[in-house]
Coordinates of C-alpha atoms and ligand atoms in Angstrom, one line a residue:
Chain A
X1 CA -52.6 29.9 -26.7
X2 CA -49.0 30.8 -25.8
X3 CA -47.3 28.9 -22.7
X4 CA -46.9 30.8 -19.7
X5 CA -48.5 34.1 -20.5
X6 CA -51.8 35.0 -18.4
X7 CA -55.1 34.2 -19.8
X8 CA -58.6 35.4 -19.8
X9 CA -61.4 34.0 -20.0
X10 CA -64.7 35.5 -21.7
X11 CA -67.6 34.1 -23.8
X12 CA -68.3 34.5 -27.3
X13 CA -71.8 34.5 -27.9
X14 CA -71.9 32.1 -25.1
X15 CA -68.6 30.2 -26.3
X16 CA -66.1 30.2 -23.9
X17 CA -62.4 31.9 -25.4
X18 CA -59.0 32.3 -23.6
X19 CA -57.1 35.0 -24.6
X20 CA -53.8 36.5 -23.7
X21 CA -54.6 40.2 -22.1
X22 CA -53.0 41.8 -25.2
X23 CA -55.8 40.2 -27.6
X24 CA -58.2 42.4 -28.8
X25 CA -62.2 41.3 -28.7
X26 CA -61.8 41.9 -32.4
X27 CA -59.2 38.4 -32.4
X28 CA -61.0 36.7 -30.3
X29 CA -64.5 36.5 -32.3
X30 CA -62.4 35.6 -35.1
X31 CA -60.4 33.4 -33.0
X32 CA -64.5 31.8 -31.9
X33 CA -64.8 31.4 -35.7
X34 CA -66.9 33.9 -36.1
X35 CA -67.5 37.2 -37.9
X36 CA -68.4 40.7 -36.2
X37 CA -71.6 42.1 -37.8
X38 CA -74.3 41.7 -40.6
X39 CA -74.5 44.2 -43.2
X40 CA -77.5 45.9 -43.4
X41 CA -78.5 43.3 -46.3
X42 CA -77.6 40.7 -44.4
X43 CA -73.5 39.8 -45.5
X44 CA -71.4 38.9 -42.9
X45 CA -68.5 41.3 -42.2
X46 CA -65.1 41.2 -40.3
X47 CA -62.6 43.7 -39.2
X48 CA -61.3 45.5 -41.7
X49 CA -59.1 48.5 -40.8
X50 CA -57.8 47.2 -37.4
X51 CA -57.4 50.7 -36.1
X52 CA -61.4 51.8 -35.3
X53 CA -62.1 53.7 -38.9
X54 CA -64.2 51.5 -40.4
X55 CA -66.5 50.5 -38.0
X56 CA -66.5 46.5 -39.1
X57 CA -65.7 45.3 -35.9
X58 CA -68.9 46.2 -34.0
X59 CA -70.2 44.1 -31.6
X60 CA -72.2 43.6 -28.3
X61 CA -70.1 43.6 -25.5
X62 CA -71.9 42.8 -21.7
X63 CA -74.8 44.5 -23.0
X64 CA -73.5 47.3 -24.3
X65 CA -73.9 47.8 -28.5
X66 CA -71.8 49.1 -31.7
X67 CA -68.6 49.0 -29.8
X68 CA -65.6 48.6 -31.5
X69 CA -63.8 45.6 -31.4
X70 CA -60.6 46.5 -32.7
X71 CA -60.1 48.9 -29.8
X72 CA -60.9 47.1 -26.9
X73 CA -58.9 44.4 -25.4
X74 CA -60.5 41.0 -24.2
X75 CA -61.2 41.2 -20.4
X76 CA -62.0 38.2 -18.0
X77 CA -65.9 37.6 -17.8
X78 CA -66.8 39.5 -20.9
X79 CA -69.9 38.6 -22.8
X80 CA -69.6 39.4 -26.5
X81 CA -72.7 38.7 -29.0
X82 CA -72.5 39.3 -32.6
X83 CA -75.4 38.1 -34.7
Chain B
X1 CA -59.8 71.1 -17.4
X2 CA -57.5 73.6 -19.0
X3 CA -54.2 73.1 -20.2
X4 CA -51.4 75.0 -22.1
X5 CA -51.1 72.8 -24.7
X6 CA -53.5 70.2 -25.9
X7 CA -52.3 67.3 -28.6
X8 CA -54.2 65.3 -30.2
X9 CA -52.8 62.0 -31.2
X10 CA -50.4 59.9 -29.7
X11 CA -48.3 58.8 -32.6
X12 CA -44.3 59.6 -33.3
X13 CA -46.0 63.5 -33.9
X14 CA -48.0 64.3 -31.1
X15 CA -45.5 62.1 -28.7
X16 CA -42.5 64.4 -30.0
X17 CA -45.1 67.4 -29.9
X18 CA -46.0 67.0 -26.5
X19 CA -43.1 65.8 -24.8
X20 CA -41.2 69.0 -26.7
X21 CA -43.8 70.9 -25.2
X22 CA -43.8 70.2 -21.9
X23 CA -41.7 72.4 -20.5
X24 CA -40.8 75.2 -18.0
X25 CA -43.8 74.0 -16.4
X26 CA -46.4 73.8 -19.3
X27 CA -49.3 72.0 -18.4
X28 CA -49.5 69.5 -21.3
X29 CA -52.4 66.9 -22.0
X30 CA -52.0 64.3 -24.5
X31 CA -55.1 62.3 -25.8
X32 CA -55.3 59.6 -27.7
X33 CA -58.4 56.6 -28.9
X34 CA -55.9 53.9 -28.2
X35 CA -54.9 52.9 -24.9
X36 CA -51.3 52.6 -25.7
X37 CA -49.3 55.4 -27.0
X38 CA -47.1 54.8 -30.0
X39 CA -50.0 55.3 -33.2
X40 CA -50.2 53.1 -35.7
X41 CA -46.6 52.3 -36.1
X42 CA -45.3 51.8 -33.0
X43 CA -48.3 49.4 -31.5
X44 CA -47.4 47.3 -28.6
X45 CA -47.3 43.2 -29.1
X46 CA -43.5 43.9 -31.2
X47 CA -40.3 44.8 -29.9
X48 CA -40.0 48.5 -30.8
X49 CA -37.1 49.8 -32.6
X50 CA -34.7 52.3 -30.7
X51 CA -35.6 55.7 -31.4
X52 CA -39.6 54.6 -30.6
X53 CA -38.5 53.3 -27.1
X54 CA -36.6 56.9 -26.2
X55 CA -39.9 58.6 -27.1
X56 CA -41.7 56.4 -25.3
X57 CA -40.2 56.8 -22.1
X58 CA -39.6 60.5 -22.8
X59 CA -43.5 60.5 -22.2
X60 CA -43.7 58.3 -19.3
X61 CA -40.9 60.1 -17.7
X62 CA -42.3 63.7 -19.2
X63 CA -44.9 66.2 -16.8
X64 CA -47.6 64.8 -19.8
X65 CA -50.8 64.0 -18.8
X66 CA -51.5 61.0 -21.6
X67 CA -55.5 60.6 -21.7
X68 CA -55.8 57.4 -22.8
X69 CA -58.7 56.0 -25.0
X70 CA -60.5 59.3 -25.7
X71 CA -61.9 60.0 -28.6
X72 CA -61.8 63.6 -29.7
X73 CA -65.3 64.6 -31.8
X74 CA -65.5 67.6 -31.3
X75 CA -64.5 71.5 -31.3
X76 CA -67.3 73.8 -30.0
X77 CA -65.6 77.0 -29.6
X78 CA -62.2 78.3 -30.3
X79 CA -60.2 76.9 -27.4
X80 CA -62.3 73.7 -26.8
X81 CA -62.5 70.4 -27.9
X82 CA -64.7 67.2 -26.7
X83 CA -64.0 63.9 -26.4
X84 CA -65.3 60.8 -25.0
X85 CA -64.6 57.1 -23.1
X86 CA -67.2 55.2 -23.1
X87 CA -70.4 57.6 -20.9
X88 CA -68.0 60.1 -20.4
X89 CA -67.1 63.1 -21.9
X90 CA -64.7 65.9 -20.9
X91 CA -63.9 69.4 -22.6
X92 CA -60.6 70.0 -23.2
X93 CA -59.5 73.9 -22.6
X94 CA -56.4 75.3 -24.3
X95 CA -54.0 77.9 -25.6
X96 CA -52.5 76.1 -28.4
X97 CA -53.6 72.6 -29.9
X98 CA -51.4 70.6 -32.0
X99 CA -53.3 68.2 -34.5
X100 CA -51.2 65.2 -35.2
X101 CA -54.3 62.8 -35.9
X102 CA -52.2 60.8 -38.3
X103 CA -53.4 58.7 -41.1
X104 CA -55.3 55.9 -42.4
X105 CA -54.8 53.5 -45.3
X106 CA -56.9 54.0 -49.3
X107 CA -59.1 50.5 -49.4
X108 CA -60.4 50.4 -52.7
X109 CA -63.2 47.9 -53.3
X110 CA -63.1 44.7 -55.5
X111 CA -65.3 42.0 -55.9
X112 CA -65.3 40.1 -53.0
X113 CA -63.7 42.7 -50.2
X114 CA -66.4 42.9 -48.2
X115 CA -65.7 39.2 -47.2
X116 CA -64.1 38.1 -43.6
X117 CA -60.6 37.7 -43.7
X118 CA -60.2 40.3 -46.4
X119 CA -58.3 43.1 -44.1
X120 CA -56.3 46.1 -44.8
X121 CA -52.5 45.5 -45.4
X122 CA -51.8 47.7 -41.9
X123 CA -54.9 46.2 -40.9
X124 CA -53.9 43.1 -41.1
X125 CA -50.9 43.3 -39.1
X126 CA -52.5 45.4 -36.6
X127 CA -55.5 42.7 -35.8
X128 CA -51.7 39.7 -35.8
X129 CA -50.4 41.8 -33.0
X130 CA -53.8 42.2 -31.4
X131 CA -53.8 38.9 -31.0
X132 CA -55.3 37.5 -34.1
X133 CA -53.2 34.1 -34.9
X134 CA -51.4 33.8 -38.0
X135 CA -48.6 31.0 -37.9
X136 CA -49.2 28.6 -40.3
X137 CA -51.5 31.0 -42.5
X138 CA -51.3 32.0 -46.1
X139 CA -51.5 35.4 -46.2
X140 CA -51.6 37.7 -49.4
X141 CA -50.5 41.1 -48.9
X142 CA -51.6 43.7 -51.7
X143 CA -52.1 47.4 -52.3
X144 CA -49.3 49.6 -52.3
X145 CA -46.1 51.3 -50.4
X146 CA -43.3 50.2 -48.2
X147 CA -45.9 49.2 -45.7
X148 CA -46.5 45.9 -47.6
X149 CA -43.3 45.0 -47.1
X150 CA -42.8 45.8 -43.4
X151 CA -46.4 43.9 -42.6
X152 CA -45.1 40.9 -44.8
X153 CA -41.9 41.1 -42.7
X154 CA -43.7 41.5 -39.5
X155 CA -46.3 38.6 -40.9
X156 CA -43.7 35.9 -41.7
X157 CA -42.0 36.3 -38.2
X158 CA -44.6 35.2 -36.4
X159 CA -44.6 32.0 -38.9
X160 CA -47.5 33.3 -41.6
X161 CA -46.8 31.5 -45.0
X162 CA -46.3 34.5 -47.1
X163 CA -48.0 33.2 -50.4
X164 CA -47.4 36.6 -52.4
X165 CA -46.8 40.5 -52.0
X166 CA -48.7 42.5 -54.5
X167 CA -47.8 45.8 -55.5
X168 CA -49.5 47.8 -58.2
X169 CA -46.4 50.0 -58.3
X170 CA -44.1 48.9 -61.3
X171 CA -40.5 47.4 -60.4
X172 CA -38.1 50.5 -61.9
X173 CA -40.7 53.2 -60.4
X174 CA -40.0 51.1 -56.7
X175 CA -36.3 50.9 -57.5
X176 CA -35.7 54.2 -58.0
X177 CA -37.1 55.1 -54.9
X178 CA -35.1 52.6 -52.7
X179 CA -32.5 54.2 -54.6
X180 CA -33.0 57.1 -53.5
X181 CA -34.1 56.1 -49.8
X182 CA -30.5 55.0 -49.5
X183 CA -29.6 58.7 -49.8
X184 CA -32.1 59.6 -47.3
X185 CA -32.6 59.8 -43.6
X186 CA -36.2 58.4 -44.7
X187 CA -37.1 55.3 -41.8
X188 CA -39.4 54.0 -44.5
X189 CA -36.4 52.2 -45.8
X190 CA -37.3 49.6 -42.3
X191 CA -39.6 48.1 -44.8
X192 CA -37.4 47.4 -47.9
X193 CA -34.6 46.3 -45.3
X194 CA -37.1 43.9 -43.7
X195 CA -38.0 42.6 -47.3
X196 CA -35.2 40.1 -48.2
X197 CA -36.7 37.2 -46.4
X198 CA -39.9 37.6 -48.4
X199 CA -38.8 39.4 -52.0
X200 CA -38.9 35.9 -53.6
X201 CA -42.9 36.3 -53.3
X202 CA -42.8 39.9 -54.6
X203 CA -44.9 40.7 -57.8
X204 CA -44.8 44.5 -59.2
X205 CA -47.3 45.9 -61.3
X206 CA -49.8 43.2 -59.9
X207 CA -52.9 43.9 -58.2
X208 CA -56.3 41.1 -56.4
X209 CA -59.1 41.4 -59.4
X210 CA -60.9 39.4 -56.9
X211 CA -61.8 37.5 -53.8
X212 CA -63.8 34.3 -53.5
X213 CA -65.2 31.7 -50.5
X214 CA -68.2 30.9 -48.9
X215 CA -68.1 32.9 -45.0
X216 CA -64.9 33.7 -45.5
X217 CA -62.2 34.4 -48.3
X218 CA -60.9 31.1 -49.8
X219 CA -59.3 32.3 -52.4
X220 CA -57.7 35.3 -54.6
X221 CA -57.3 35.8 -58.0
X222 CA -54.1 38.3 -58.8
X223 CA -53.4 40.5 -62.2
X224 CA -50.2 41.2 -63.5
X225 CA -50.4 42.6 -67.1
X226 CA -52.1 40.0 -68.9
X227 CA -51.4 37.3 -66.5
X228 CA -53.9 36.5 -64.1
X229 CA -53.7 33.5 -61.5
X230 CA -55.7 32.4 -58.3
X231 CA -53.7 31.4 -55.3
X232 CA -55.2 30.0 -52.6
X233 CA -55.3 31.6 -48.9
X234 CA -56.8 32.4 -45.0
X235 CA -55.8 36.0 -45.2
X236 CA -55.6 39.0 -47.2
X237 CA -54.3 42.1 -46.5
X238 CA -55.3 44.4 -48.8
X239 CA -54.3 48.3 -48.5
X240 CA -53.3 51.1 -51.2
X241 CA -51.1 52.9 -49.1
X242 CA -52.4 56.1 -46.6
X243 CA -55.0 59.3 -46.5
X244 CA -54.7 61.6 -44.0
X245 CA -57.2 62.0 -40.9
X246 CA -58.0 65.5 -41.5
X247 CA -61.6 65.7 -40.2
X248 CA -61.3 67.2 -37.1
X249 CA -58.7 69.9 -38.6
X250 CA -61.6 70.4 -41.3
X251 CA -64.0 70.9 -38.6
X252 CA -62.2 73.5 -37.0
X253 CA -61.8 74.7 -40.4
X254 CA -58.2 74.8 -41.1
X255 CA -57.4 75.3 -44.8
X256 CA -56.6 72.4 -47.0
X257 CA -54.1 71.5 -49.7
X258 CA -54.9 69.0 -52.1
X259 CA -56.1 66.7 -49.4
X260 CA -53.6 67.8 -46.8
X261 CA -53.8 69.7 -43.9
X262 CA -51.5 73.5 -45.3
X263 CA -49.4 74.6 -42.3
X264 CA -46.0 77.1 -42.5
X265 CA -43.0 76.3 -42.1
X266 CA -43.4 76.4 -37.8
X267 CA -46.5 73.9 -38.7
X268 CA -49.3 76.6 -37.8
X269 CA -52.2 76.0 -39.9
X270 CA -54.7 78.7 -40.8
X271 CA -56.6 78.8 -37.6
X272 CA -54.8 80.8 -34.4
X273 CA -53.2 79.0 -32.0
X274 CA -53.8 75.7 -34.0
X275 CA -50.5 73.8 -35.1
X276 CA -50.8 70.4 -37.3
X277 CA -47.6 67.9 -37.9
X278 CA -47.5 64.4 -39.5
X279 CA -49.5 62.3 -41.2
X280 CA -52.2 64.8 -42.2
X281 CA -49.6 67.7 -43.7
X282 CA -48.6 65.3 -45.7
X283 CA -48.0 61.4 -46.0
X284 CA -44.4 61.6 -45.4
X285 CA -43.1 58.4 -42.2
X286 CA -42.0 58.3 -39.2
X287 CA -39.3 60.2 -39.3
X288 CA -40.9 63.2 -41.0
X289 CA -43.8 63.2 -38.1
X290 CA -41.4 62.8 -34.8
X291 CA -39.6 66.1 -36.9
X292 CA -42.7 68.0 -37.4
X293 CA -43.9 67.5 -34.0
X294 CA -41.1 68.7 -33.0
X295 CA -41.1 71.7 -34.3
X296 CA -45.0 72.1 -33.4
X297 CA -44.0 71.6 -29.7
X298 CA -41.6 73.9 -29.7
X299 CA -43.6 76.9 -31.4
X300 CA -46.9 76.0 -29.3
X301 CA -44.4 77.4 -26.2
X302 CA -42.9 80.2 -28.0
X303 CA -38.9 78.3 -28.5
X304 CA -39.3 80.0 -31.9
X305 CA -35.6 80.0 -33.0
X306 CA -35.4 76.3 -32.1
X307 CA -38.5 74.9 -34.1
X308 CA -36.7 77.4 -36.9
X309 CA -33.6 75.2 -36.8
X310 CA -36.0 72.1 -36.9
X311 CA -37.5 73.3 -39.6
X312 CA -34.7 73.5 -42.0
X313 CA -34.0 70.2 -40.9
X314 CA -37.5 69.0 -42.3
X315 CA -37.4 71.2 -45.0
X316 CA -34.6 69.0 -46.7
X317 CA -36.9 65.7 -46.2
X318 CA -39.6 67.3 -48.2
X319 CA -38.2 65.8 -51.2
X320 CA -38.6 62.5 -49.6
X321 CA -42.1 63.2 -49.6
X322 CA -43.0 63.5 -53.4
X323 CA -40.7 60.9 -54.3
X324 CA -42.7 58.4 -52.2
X325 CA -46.1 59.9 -53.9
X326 CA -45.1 60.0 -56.9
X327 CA -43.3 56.2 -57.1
X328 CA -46.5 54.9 -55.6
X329 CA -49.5 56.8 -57.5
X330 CA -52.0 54.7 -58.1
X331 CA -52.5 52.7 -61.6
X332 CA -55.6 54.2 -62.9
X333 CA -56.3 50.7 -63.9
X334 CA -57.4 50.2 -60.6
X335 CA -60.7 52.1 -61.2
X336 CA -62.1 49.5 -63.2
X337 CA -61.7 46.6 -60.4
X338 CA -65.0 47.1 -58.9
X339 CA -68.0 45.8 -60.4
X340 CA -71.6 46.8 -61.4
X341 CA -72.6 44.8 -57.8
X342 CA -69.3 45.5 -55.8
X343 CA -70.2 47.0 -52.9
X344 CA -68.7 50.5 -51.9
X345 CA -70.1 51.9 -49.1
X346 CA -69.5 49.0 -46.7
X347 CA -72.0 50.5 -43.5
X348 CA -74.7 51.4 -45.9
X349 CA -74.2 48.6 -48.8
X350 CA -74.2 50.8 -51.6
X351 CA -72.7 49.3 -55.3
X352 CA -70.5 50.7 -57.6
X353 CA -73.4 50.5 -60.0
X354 CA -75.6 52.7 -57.7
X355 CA -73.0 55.3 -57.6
X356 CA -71.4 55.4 -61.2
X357 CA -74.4 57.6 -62.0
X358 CA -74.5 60.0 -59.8
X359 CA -72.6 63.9 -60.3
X360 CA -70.6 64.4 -56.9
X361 CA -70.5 63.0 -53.3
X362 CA -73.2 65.1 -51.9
X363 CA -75.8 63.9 -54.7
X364 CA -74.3 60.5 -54.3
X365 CA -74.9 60.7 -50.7
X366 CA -78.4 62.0 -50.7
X367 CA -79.5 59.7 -53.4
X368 CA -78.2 56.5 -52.0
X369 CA -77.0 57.4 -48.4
X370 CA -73.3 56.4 -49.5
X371 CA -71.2 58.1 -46.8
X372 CA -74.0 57.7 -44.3
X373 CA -72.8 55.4 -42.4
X374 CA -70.8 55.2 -38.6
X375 CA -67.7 55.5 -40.5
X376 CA -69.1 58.8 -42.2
X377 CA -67.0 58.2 -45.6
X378 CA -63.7 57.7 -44.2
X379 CA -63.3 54.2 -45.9
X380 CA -65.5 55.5 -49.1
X381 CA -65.0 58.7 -49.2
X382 CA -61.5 58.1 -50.3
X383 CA -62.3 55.4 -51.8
X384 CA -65.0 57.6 -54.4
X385 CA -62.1 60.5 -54.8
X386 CA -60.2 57.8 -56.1
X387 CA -62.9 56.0 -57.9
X388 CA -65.2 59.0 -59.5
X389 CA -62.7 62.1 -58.5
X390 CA -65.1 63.1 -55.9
X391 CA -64.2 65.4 -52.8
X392 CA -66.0 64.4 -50.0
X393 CA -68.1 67.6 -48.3
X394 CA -67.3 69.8 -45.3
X395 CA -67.1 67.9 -42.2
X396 CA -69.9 68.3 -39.3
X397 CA -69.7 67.5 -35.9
X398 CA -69.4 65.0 -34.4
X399 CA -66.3 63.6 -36.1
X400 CA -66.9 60.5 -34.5
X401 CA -70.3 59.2 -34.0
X402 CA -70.8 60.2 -30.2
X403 CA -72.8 58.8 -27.6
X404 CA -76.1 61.2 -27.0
X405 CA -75.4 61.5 -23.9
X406 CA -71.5 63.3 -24.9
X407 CA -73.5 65.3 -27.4
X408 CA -75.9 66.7 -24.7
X409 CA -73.2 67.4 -22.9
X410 CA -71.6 68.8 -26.1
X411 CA -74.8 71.3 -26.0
X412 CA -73.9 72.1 -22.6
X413 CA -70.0 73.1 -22.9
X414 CA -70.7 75.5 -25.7
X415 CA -73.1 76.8 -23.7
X416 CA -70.0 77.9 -21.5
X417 CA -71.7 76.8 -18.7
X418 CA -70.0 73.4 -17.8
X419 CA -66.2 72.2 -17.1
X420 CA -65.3 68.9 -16.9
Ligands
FAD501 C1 -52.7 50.6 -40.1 C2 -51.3 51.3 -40.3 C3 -50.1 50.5 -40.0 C4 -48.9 51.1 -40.2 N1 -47.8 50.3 -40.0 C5 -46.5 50.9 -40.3 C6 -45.3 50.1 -40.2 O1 -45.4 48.9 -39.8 N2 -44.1 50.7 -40.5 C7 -44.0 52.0 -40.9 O2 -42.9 52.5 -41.2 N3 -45.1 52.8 -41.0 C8 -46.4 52.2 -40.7 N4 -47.5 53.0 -40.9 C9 -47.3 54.4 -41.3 C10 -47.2 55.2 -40.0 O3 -48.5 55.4 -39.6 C11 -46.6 56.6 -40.1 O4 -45.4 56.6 -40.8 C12 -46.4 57.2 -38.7 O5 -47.0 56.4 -37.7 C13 -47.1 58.5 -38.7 O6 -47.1 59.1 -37.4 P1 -48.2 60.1 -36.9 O7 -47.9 60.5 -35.5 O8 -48.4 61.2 -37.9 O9 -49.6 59.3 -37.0 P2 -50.2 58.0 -36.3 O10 -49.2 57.1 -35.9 O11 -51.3 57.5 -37.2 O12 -50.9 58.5 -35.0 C14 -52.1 59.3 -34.9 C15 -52.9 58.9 -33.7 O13 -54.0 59.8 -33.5 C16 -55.1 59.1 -33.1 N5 -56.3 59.9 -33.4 C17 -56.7 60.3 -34.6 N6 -57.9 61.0 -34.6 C18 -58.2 61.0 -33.2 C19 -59.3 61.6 -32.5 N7 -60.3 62.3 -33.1 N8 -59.3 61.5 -31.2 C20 -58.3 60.8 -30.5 N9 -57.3 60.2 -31.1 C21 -57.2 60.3 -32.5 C22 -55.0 57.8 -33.8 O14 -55.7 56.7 -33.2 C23 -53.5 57.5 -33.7 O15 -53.2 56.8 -32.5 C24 -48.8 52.4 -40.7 C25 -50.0 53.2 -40.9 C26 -51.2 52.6 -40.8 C27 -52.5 53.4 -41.0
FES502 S1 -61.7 46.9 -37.7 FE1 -62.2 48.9 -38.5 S2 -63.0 49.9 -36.7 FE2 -62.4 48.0 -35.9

């Protein structure tokens, strides 16, 4: 985390994670260690196109499903789940 | 709400479009998925170059209204498209719409692409400024175009360990291009200006055969000739340079070119009142796209003679154009890099082997849902025309998987009945 620049805080499936406003939810799952969805046979997949084509990045945000993770910067409070 | 001019896009094209358009009182709207203008080139999180920051506050500064975070899915009736934010959705009224919906890169799949950390080559570089830490990574950029170099460039700056740049185009074919960059107002030449710090790295004619870790990529193995070696590394960005996001010009059922959205010379494409520049008339940078939406702002208001001088202008850049195709066509080596089990469709898991067989992409859709998916073929729809020579179908509405709710409302608009 960068000195000096504001933070937010917000949860990864229940793990806390500060991130600078700019971050995307996208970063900050794989910042959690984490990947974004299962494949429908089960593989674990990440971002790929970082600009809200491929649809990779979906993930639960405060209870909301299949958003885009790429597209949506972190805000303080969120709760993102992924599986 | 109704407006003179709608654009759709907020990259150099439909920034230069609707900021040229907005004048003598217009009423302009700009929309845009992102939140930021600027499209994929000019992202926040980097300092922008010069030209980027006029047009940028040209639009802040401009009569514009920049809708931010829409997503455009749909075109009802001549004169009206939708979009959405989240719930909502508005219709969009106007007199002329300019397309300038830009483009996205050619991922073509290899064994082991579908795991974490394997990203496009833009991608990749578009996740580091979004935040996604890379100093002190090894990164391995592949694919094809000037982009590799400019994302290696922008990678090593903020301190990624640049373990190798692979480029499937050979050395003399990439040298006479710079060559002839030099000659050129072509901007593209940022990325071969930006690739000194990191040309020791570079390897032509040299392409990932394949990816390897456990829950996350480990590991690459790269292919020149004969040669093959595995590096070791945290990231790859992996992207064989751009297609162009014609969907929603397909929906409203503009004519295309060999891929590309066909326009004149004033960039009016085959449907009244619609205008198209950038990206998806043809893959052609930054400069080309702040020129052509130009000239499409200044013929959506009638400046005629103007967007004819433009035009000239552009018309002597066209050249740029198919010297950049032609020095980075695609090896058709790379056909062979997926295997019987690599998967293709990435939302519906579909493998090469599952496809091979198959006649076209509508058979290979019905039989095995390829295309099916959220993304609705962008990634493997390209991908297959590549792979198999298929053309993906006509497009269908939405262009974007939309909410129910927008579509209901979608049912409504067309019905004439509702304005948002
Ligand atoms: C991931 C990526 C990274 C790149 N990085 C570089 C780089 O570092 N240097 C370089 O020289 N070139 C780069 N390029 C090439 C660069 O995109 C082009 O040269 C230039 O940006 C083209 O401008 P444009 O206005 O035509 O399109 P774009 O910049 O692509 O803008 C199109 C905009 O339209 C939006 N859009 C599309 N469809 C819809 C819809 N239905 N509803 C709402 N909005 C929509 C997109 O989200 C995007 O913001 C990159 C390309 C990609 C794909
Ligand atoms: S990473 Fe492709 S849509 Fe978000």
């Amino acid at each position: 985390m960068p000195e000096g620049k504001l933070v937010v805080s917000l949860t990864v499936n229940g793990q806390p994670v500060s991130a600078t406003p700019e971050t995307t939810v996208a970063a900050a799952v794989l910042i959690a260690g984490g990947y974004t969805r299962a494949s429908v046979s089960g593989e674990p997949r990440a971002p790929l196109c970082g600009m809200g084509i491929c649809f990779e990045c979906r993930v639960w945000i405060d209870g909301r499903q299949h958003q885009r993770s790429c597209q949506i910067l972190c805000a303080p409070g969120m709760d993102v789940r992924t599986p | 709400m109704r407006f003179d001019v709608v654009v759709v896009g907020a990259g150099p094209a439909g920034i230069a479009a609707s900021v040229t358009s907005a004048r003598e009182g217009r009423r302009v709207a700009l929309v845009d998925d992102n939140l930021a203008a600027g499209g994929q080139i000019w992202r926040s999180g980097e300092a922008l170059p010069r030209n980027a920051q006029k047009w940028i506050a040209a639009l802040r500064s401009s009569e514009v209204l920049h809708l931010r975070g829409l997503q455009v899915f749909d075109h009802p009736a001549a004169g009206v498209i939708l979009a959405e934010r989240g719930e909502d959705c508005v219709a969009l009224r106007y007199s002329k719409l300019i397309l300038a919906t830009g483009a996205r890169e050619l991922f073509l799949p290899f064994p082991g692409w579908t795991l974490p950390n394997v990203f496009g080559a833009g991608g990749l570089d578009a996740m580091a400024r979004g935040g996604l830490p890379v100093a002190g990574k090894r990164v391995v950029v592949a694919g094809t175009g000037p982009l590799l170099l400019a994302v290696a460039a922008h990678l090593a700056a903020r301190g990624a360990k640049i373990v190798a740049i692979c480029e499937q185009a050979p050395l003399r074919r990439v040298v006479a291009f710079a060559g002839r960059m030099l000659k050129q107002p072509g901007k593209l030449l940022q990325g071969v200006g930006y690739g000194w710090g990191v040309r020791s790295k570079i390897h032509f004619s040299c392409w990932p055969v394949a990816a390897y870790g456990k829950t996350a990529i480990e590991s690459v193995t790269l292919r020149k000739g004969k040669k093959q070696w595995t590096v070791f590394c945290d990231f790859l960005g992996c992207g064989f340079h751009l297609v162009p996001n014609t969907e929603l010009a397909q929906l409203i059922g503009c004519q295309i070119d060999e891929g590309f959205v066909a326009t004149d010379e004033l960039q009016q494409t085959s449907v009244e009142n619609v205008l198209c520049a950038g990206e998806p008339t043809g893959i052609g940078g930054v400069e080309m796209a702040l020129i052509e939406g130009q000239i499409a702002g200044l013929a959506a208001v009638g400046a005629v003679e103007e967007a004819r001088r433009l035009a000239r202008r552009r018309r002597k850049m066209l050249g740029f154009v198919s010297a950049l195709r032609k020095a980075y066509a695609l090896d058709p080596e790379l056909r062979r890099l997926a295997a019987e089990n690599t998967i293709v469709c990435r939302c519906e898991d579909v493998a090469h082997g599952a496809l091979r067989e198959h006649r076209c992409w509508r058979d290979a859709k019905l039989q095995t849902r390829c295309g099916m998916g959220p993304c609705q073929g962008r990634v493997c729809g390209a991908a297959t025309e590549f792979l198999f020579g298929w053309r993906a179908d006509g497009v269908r509405p939405p262009v974007f998987p939309a909410l129910v709710s927008s579509l209901a409302g979608a049912n409504f608009v067309s019905g004439n009945s509702s304005e948002a």
